[in-house]
mmCIF file with all atom_site columns, C-alpha atoms and ligand atoms in Angstrom:
data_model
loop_
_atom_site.group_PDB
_atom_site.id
_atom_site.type_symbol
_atom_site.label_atom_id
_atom_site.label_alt_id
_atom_site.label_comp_id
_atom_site.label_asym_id
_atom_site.label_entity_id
_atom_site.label_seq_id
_atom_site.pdbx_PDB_ins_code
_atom_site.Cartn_x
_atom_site.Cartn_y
_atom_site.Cartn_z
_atom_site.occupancy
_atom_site.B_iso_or_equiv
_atom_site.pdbx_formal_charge
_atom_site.auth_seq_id
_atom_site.auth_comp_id
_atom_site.auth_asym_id
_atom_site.auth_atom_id
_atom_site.pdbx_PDB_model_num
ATOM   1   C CA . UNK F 1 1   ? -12.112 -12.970 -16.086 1.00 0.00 ? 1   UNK F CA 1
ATOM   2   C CA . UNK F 1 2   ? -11.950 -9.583  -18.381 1.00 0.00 ? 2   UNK F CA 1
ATOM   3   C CA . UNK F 1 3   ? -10.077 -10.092 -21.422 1.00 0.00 ? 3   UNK F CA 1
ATOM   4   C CA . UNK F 1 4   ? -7.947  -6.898  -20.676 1.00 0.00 ? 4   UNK F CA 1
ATOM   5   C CA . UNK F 1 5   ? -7.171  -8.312  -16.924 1.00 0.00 ? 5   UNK F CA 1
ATOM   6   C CA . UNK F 1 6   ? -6.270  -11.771 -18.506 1.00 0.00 ? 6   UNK F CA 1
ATOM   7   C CA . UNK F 1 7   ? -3.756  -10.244 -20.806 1.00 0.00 ? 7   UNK F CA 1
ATOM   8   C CA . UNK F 1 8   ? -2.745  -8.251  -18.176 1.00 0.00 ? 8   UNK F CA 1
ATOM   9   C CA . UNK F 1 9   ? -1.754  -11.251 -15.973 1.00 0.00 ? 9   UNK F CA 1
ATOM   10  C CA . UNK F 1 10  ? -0.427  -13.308 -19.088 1.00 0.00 ? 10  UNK F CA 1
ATOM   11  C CA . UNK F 1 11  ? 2.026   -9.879  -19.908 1.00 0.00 ? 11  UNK F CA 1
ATOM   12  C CA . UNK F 1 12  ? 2.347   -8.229  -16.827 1.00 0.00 ? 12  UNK F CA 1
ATOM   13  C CA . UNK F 1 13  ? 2.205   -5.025  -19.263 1.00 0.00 ? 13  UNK F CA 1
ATOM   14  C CA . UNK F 1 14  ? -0.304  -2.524  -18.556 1.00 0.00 ? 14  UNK F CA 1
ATOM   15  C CA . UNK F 1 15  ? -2.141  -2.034  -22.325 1.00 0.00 ? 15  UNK F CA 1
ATOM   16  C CA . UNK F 1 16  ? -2.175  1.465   -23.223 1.00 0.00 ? 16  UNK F CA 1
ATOM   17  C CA . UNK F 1 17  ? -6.088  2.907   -23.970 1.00 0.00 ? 17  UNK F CA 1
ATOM   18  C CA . UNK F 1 18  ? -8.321  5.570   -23.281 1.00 0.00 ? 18  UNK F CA 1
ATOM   19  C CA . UNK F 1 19  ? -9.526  4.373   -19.694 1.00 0.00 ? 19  UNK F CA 1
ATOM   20  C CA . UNK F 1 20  ? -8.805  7.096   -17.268 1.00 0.00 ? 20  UNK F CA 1
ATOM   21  C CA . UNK F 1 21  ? -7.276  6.346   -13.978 1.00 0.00 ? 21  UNK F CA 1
ATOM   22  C CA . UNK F 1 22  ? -10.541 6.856   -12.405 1.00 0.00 ? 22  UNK F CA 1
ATOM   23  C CA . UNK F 1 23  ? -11.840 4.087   -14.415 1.00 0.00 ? 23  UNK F CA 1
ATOM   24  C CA . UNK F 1 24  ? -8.563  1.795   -14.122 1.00 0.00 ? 24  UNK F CA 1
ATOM   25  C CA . UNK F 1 25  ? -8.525  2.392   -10.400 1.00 0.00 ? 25  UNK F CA 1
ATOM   26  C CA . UNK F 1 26  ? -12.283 1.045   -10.081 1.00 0.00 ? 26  UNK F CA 1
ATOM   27  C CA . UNK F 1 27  ? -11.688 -1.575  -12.245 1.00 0.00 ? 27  UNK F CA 1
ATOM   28  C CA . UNK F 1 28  ? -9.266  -2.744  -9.555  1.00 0.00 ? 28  UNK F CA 1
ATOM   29  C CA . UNK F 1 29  ? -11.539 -2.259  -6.786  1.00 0.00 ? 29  UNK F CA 1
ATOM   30  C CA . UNK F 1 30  ? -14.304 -4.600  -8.880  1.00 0.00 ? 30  UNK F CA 1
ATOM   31  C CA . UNK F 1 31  ? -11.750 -7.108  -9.304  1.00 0.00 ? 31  UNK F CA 1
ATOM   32  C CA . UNK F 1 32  ? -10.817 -6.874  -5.598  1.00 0.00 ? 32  UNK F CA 1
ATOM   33  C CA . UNK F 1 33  ? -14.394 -6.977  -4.711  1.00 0.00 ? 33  UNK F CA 1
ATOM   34  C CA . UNK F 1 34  ? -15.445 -10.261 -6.892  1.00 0.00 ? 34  UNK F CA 1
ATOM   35  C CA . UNK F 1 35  ? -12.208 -11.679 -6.437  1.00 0.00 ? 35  UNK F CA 1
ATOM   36  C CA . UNK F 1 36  ? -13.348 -15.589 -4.985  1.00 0.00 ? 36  UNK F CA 1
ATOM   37  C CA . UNK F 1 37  ? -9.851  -16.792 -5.851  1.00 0.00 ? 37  UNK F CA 1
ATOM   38  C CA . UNK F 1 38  ? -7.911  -14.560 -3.703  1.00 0.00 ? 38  UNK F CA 1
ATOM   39  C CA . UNK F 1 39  ? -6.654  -16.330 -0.098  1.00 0.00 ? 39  UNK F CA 1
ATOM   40  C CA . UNK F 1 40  ? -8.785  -13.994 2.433   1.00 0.00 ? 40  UNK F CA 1
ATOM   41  C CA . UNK F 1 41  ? -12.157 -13.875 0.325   1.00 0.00 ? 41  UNK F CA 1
ATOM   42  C CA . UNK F 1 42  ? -13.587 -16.048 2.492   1.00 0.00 ? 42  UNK F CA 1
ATOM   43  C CA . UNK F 1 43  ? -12.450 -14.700 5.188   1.00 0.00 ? 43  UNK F CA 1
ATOM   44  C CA . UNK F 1 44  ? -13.901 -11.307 4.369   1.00 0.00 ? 44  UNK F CA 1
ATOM   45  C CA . UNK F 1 45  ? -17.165 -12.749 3.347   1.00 0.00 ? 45  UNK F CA 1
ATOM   46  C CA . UNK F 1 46  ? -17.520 -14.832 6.536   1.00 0.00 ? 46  UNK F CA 1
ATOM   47  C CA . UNK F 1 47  ? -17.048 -11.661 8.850   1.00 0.00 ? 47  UNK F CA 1
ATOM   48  C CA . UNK F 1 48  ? -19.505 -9.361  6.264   1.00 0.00 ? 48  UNK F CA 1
ATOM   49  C CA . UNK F 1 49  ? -16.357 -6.975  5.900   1.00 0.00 ? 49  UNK F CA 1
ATOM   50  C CA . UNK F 1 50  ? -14.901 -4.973  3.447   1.00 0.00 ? 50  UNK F CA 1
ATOM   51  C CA . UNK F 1 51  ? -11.616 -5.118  1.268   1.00 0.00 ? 51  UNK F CA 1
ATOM   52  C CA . UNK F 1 52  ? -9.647  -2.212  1.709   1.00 0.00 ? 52  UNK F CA 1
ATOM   53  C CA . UNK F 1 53  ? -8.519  -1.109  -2.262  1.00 0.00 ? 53  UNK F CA 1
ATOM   54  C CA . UNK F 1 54  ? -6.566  2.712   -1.067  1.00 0.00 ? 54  UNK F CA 1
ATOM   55  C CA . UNK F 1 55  ? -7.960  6.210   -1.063  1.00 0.00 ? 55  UNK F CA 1
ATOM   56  C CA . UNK F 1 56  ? -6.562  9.516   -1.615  1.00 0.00 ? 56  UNK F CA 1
ATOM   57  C CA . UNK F 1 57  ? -5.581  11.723  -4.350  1.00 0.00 ? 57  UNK F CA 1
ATOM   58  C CA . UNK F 1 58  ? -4.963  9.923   -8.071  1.00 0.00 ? 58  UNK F CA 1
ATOM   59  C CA . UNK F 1 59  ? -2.470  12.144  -8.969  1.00 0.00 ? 59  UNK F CA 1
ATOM   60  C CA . UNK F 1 60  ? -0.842  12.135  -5.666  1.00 0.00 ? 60  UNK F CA 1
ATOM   61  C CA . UNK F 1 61  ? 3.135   12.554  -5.624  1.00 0.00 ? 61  UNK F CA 1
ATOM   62  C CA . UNK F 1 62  ? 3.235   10.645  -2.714  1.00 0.00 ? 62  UNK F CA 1
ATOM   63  C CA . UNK F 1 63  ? 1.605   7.241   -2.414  1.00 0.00 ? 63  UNK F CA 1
ATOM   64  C CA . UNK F 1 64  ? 1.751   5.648   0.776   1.00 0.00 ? 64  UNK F CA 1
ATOM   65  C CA . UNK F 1 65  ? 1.368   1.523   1.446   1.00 0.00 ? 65  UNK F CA 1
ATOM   66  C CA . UNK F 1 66  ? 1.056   -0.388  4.624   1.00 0.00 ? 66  UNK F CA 1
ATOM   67  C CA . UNK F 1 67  ? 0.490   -3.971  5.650   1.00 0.00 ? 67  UNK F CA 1
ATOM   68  C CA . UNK F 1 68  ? -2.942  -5.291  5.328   1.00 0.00 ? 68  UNK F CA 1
ATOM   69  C CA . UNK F 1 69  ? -6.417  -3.979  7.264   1.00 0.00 ? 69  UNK F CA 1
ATOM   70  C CA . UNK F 1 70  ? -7.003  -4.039  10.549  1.00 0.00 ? 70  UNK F CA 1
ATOM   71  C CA . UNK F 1 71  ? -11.040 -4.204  12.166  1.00 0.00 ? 71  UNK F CA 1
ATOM   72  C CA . UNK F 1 72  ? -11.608 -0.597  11.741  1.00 0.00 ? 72  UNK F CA 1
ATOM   73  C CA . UNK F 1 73  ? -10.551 -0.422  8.390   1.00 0.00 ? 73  UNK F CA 1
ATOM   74  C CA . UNK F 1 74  ? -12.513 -3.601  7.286   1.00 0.00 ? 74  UNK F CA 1
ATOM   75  C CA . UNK F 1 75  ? -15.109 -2.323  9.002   1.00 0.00 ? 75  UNK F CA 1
ATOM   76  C CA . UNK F 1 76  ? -15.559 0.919   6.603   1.00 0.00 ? 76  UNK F CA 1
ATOM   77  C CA . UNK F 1 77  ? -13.660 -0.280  3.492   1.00 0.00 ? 77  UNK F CA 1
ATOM   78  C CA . UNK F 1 78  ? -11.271 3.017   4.601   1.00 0.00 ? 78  UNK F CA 1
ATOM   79  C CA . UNK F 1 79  ? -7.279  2.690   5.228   1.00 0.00 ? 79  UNK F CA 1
ATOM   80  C CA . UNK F 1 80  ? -5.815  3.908   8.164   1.00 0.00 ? 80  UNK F CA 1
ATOM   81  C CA . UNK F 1 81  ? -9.089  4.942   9.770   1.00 0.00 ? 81  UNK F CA 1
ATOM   82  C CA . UNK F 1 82  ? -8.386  3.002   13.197  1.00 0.00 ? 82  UNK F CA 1
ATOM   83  C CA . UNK F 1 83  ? -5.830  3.675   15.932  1.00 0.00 ? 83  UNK F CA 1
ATOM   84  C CA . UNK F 1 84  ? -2.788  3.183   13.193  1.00 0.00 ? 84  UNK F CA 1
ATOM   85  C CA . UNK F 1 85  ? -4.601  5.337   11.018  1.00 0.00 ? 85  UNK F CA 1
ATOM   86  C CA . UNK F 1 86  ? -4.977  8.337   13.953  1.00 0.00 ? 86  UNK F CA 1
ATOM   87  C CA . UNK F 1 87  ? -1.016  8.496   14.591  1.00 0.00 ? 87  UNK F CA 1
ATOM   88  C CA . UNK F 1 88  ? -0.436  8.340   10.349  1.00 0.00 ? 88  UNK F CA 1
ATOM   89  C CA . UNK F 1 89  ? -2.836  11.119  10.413  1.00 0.00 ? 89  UNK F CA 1
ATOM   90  C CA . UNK F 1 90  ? -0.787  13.260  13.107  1.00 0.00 ? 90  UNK F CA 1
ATOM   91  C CA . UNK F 1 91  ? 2.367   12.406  10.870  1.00 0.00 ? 91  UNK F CA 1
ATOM   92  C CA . UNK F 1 92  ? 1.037   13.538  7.825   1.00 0.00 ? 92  UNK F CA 1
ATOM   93  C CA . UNK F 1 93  ? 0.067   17.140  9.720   1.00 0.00 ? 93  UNK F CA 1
ATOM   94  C CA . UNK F 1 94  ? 3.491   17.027  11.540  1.00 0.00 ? 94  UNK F CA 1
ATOM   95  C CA . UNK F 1 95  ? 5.414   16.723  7.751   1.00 0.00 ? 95  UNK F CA 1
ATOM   96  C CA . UNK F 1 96  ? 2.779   19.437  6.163   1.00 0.00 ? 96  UNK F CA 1
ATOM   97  C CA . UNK F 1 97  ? 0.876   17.141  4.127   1.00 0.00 ? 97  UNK F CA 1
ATOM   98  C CA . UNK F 1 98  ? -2.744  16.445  3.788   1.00 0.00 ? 98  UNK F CA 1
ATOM   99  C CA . UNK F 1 99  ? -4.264  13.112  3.732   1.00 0.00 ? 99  UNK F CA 1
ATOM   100 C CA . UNK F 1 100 ? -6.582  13.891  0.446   1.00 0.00 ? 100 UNK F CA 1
ATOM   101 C CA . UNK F 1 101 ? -3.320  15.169  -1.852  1.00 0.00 ? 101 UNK F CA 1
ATOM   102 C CA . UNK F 1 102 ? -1.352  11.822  -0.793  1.00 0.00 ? 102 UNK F CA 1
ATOM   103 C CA . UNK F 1 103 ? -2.708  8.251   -1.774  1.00 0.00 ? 103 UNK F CA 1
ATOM   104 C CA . UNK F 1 104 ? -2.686  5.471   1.273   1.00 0.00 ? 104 UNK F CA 1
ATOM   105 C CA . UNK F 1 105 ? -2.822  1.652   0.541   1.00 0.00 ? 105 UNK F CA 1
ATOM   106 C CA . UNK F 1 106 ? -1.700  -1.554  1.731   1.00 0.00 ? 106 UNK F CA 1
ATOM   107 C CA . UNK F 1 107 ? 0.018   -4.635  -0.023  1.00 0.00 ? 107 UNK F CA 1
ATOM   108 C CA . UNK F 1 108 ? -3.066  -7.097  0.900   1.00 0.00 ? 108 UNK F CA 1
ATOM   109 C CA . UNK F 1 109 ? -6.468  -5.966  0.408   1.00 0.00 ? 109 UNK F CA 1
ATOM   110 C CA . UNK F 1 110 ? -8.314  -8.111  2.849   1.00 0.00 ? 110 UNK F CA 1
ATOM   111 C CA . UNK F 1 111 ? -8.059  -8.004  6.988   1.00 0.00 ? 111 UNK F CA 1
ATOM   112 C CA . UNK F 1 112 ? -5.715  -11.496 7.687   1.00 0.00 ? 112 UNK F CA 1
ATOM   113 C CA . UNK F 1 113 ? -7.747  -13.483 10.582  1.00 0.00 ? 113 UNK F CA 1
ATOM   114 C CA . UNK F 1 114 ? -6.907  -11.893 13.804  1.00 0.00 ? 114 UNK F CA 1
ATOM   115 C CA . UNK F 1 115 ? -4.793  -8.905  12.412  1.00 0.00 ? 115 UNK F CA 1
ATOM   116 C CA . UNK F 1 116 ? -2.210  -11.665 12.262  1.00 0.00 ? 116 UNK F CA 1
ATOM   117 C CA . UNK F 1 117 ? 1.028   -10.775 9.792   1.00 0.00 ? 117 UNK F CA 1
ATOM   118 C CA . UNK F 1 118 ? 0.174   -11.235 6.054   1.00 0.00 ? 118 UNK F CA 1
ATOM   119 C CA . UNK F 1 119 ? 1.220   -14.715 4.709   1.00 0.00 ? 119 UNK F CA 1
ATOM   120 C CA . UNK F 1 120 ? 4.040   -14.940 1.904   1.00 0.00 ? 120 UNK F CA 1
ATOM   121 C CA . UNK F 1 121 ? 1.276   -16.443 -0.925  1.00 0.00 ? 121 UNK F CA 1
ATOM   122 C CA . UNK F 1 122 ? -1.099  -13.459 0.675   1.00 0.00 ? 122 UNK F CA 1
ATOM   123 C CA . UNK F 1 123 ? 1.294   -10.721 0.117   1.00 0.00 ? 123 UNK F CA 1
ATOM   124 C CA . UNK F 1 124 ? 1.901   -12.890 -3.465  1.00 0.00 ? 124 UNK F CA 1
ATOM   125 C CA . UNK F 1 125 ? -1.646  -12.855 -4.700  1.00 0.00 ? 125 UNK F CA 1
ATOM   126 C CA . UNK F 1 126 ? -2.319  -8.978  -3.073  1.00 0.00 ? 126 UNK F CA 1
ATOM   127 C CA . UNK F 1 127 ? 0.602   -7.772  -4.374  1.00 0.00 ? 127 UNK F CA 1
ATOM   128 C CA . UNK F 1 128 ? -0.387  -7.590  -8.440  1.00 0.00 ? 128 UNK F CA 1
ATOM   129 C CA . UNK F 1 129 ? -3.012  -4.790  -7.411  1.00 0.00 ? 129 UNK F CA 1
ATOM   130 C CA . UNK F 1 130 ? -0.503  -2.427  -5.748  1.00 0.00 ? 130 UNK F CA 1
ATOM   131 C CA . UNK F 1 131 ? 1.659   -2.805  -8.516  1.00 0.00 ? 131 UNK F CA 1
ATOM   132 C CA . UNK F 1 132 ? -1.146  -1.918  -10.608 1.00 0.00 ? 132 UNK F CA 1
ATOM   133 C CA . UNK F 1 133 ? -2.208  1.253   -8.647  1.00 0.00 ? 133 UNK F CA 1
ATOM   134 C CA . UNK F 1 134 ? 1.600   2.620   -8.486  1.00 0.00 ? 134 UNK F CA 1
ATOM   135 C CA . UNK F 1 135 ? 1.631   2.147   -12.542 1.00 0.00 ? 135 UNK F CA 1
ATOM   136 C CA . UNK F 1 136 ? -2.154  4.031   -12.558 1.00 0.00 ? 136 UNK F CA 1
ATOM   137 C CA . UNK F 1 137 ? -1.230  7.077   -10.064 1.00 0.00 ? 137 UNK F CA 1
ATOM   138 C CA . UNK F 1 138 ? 2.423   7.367   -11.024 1.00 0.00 ? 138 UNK F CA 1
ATOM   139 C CA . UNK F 1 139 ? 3.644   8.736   -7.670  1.00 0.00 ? 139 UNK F CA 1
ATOM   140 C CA . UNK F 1 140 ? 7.244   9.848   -7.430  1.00 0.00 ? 140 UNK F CA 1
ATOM   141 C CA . UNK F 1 141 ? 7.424   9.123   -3.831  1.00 0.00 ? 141 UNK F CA 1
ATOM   142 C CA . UNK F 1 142 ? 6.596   5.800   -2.436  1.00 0.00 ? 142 UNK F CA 1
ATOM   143 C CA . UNK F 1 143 ? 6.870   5.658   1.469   1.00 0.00 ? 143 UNK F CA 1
ATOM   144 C CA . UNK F 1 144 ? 6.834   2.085   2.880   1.00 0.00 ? 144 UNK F CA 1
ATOM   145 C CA . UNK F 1 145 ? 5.035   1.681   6.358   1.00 0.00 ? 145 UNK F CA 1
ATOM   146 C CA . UNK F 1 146 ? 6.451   -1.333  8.103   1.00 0.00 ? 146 UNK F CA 1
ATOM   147 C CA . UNK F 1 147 ? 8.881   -4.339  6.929   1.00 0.00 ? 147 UNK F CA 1
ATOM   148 C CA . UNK F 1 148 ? 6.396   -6.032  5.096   1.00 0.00 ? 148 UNK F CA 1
ATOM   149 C CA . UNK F 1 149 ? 5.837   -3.232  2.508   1.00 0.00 ? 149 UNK F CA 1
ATOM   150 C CA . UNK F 1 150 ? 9.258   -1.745  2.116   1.00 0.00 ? 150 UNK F CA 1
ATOM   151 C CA . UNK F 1 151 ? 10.629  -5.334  1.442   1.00 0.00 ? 151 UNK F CA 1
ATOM   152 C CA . UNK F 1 152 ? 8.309   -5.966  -0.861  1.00 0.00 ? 152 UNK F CA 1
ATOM   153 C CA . UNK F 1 153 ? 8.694   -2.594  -2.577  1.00 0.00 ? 153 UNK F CA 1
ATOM   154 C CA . UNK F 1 154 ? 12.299  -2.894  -2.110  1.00 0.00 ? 154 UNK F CA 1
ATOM   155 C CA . UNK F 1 155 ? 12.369  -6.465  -3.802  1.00 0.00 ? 155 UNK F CA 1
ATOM   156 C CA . UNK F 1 156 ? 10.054  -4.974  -6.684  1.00 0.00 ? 156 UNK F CA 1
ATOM   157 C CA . UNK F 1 157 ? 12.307  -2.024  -7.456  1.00 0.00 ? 157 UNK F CA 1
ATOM   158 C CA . UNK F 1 158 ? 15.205  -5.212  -7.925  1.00 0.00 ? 158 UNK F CA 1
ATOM   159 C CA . UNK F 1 159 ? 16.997  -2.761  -4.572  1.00 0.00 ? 159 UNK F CA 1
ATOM   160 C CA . UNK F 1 160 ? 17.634  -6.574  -3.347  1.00 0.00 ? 160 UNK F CA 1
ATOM   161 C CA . UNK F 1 161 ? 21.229  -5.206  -2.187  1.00 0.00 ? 161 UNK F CA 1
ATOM   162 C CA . UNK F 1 162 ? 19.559  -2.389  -0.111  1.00 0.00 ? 162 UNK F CA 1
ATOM   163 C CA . UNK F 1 163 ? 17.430  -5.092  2.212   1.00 0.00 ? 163 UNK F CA 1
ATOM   164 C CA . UNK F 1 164 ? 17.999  -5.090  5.544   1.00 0.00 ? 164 UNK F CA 1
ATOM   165 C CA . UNK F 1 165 ? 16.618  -4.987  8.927   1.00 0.00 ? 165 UNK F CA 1
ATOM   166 C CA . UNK F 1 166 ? 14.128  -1.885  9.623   1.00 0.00 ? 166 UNK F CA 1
ATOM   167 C CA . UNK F 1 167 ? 15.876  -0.938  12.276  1.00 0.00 ? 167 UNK F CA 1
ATOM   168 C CA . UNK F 1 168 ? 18.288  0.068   9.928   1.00 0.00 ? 168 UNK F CA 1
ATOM   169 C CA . UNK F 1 169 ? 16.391  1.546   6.618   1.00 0.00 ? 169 UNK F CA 1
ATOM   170 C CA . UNK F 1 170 ? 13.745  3.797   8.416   1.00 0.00 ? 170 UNK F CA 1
ATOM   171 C CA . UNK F 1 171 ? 14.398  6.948   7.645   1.00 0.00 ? 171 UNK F CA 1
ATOM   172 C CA . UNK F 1 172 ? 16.053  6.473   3.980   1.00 0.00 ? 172 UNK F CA 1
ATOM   173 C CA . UNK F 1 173 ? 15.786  7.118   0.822   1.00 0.00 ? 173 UNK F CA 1
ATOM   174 C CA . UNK F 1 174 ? 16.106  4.948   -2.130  1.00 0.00 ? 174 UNK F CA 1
ATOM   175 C CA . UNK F 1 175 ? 16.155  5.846   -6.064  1.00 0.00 ? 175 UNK F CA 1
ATOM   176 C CA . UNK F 1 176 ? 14.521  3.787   -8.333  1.00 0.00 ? 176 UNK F CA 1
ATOM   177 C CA . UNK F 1 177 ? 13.044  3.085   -11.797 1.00 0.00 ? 177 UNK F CA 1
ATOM   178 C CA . UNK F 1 178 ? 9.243   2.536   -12.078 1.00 0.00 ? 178 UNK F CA 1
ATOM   179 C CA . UNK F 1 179 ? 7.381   2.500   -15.624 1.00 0.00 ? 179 UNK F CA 1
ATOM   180 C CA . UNK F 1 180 ? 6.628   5.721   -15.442 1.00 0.00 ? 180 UNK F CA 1
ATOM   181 C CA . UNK F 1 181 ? 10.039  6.919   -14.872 1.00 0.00 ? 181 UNK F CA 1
ATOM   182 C CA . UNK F 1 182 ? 12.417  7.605   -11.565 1.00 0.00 ? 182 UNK F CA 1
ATOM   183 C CA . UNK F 1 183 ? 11.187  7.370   -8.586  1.00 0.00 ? 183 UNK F CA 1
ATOM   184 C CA . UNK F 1 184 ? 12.273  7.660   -4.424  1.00 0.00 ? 184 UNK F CA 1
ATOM   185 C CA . UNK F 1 185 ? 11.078  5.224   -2.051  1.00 0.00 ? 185 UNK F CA 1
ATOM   186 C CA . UNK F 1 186 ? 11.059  6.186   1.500   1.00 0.00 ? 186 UNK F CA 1
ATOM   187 C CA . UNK F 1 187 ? 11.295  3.797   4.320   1.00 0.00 ? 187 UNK F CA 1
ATOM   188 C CA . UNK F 1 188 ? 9.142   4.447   7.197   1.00 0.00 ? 188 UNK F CA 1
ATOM   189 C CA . UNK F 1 189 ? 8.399   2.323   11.228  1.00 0.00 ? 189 UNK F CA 1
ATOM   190 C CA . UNK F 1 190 ? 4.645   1.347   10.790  1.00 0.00 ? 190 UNK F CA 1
ATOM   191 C CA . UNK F 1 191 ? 2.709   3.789   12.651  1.00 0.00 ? 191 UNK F CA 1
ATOM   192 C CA . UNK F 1 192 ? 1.098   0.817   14.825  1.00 0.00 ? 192 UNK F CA 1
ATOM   193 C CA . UNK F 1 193 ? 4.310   0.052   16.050  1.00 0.00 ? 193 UNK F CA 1
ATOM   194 C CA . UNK F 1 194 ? 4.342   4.242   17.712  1.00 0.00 ? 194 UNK F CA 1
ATOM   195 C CA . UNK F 1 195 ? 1.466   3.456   19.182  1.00 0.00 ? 195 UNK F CA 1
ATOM   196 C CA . UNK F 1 196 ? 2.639   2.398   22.847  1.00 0.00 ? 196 UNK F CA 1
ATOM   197 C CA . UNK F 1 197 ? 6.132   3.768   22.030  1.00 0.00 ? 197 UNK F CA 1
ATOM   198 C CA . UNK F 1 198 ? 6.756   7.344   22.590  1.00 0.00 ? 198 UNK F CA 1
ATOM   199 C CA . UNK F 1 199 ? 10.216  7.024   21.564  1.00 0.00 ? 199 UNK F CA 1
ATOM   200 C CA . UNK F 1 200 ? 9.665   5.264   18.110  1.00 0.00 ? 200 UNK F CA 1
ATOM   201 C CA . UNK F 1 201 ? 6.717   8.213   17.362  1.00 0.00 ? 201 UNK F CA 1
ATOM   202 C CA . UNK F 1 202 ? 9.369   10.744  17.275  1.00 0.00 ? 202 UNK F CA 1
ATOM   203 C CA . UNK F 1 203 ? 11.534  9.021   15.004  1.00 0.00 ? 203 UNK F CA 1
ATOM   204 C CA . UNK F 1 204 ? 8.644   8.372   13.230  1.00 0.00 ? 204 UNK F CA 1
ATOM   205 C CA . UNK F 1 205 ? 8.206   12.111  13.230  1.00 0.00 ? 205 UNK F CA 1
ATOM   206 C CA . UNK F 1 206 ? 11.929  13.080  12.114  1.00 0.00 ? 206 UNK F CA 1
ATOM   207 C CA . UNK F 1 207 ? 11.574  10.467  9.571   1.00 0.00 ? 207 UNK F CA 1
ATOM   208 C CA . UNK F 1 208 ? 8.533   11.868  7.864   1.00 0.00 ? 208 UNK F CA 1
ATOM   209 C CA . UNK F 1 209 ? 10.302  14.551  7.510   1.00 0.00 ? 209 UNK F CA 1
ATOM   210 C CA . UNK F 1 210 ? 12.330  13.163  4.887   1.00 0.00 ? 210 UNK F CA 1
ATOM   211 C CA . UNK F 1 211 ? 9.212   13.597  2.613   1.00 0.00 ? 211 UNK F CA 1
ATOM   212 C CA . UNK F 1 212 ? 8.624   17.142  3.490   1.00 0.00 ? 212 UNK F CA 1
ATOM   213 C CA . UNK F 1 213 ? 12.185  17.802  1.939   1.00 0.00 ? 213 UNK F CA 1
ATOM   214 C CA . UNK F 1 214 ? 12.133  15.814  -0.421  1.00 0.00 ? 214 UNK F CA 1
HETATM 215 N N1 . LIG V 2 .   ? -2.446  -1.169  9.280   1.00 0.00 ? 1   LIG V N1 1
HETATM 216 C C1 . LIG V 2 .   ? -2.138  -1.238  7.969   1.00 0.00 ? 1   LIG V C1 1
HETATM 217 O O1 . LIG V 2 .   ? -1.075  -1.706  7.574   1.00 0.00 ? 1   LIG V O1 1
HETATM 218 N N2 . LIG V 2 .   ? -3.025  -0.765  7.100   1.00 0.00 ? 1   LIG V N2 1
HETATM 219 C C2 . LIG V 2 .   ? -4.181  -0.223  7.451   1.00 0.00 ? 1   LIG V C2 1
HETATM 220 O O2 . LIG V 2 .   ? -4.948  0.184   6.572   1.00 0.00 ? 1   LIG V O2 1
HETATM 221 C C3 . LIG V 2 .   ? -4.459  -0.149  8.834   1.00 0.00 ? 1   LIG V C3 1
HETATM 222 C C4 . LIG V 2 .   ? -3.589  -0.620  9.729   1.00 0.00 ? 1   LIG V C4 1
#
């Protein structure tokens, strides 16, 4: 292990240097890529896929994070590049943003077996690299896609108070205080969920609206 990534796990601080986020950013994908201890390396190796680390602008103002990949996007190493990925795309047009200014990721890194939902220790030993990627990109907008990501975001951002069903959070925004100052975290429906649903894809619509205002 890198001396900087051990501290990093023994503090939980990010060390300040002269590494740009360029270079912190791959530093995460390498880690990613050898990581042999994390639970769905061996899953990715066995199926000669890809992790999925994010993509998108480093300075974005708006970072986005979903689940975990699906085939497509293990497939290519891309987020959101499968059937999810075409209705997030339609959303971002519909709320005036473009997909290269905003940064997409998801909590876990690796496709879970069958597209099943990500595990609790999954989402536990995933989770350190998002954290990491919000402190490197600084985004003053984080927009949840599904439950699994706004409760973890929500749980991270100690908003334990605010947790509740979906149903009942999509749509809203939260204040916050990340390292690098305040921050608004959006809760959004998971675009898979629009995809048979007519009815949830406009919400999903007036809800990404939110960020266009904001
Ligand atoms: N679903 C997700 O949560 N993330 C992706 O990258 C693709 C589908």
């Amino acid at each position: 292990m890198k001396r900087e990534l051990k501290k990093y796990r023994e503090n939980g601080v990010m060390e300040k240097s002269n590494k740009t986020k360029h270079d912190l950013l791959k530093e995460i994908r390498d880690e990613v890529l050898d990581g042999n201890d994390l639970p769905l390396f061996e899953e990715r190796t066995k199926n000669k896929v890809y992790p999925v680390i994010g993509e998108g602008s480093h300075d974005a103002r708006i970072m986005f994070i979903g689940e975990a990949p699906g085939r497509n996007e293990a497939a290519t190493g891309r987020p959101f590049c499968g059937t999810a990925g075409k209705i997030l795309d339609e959303l971002l047009i519909s709320a005036g943003l473009k997909r290269e200014e905003v940064y997409i990721t998801n909590i876990v890194k690796d496709r879970p077996p069958r597209n099943r939902d990500p595990l609790p220790e999954e989402i536990r030993a995933y989770a350190p690299f998002l954290t990491r990627q919000i402190e490197i990109i600084q985004p003053s907008v984080l927009a949840t896609l599904g439950r699994y990501s706004m409760n973890f975001i929500l749980e991270t951002f100690n908003l334990w108070e605010e947790l509740a069903p979906i149903s009942k959070l999509h749509g809203k925004v939260f204040e916050a205080n990340a390292s690098h100052g305040a921050i608004k975290i959006v809760a959004l429906y998971h675009p898979a969920a629009a995809v048979y649903n007519r009815t949830l894809l406009d919400t999903l619509k007036k809800d990404f609206l939110v960020l266009k205002n904001i």
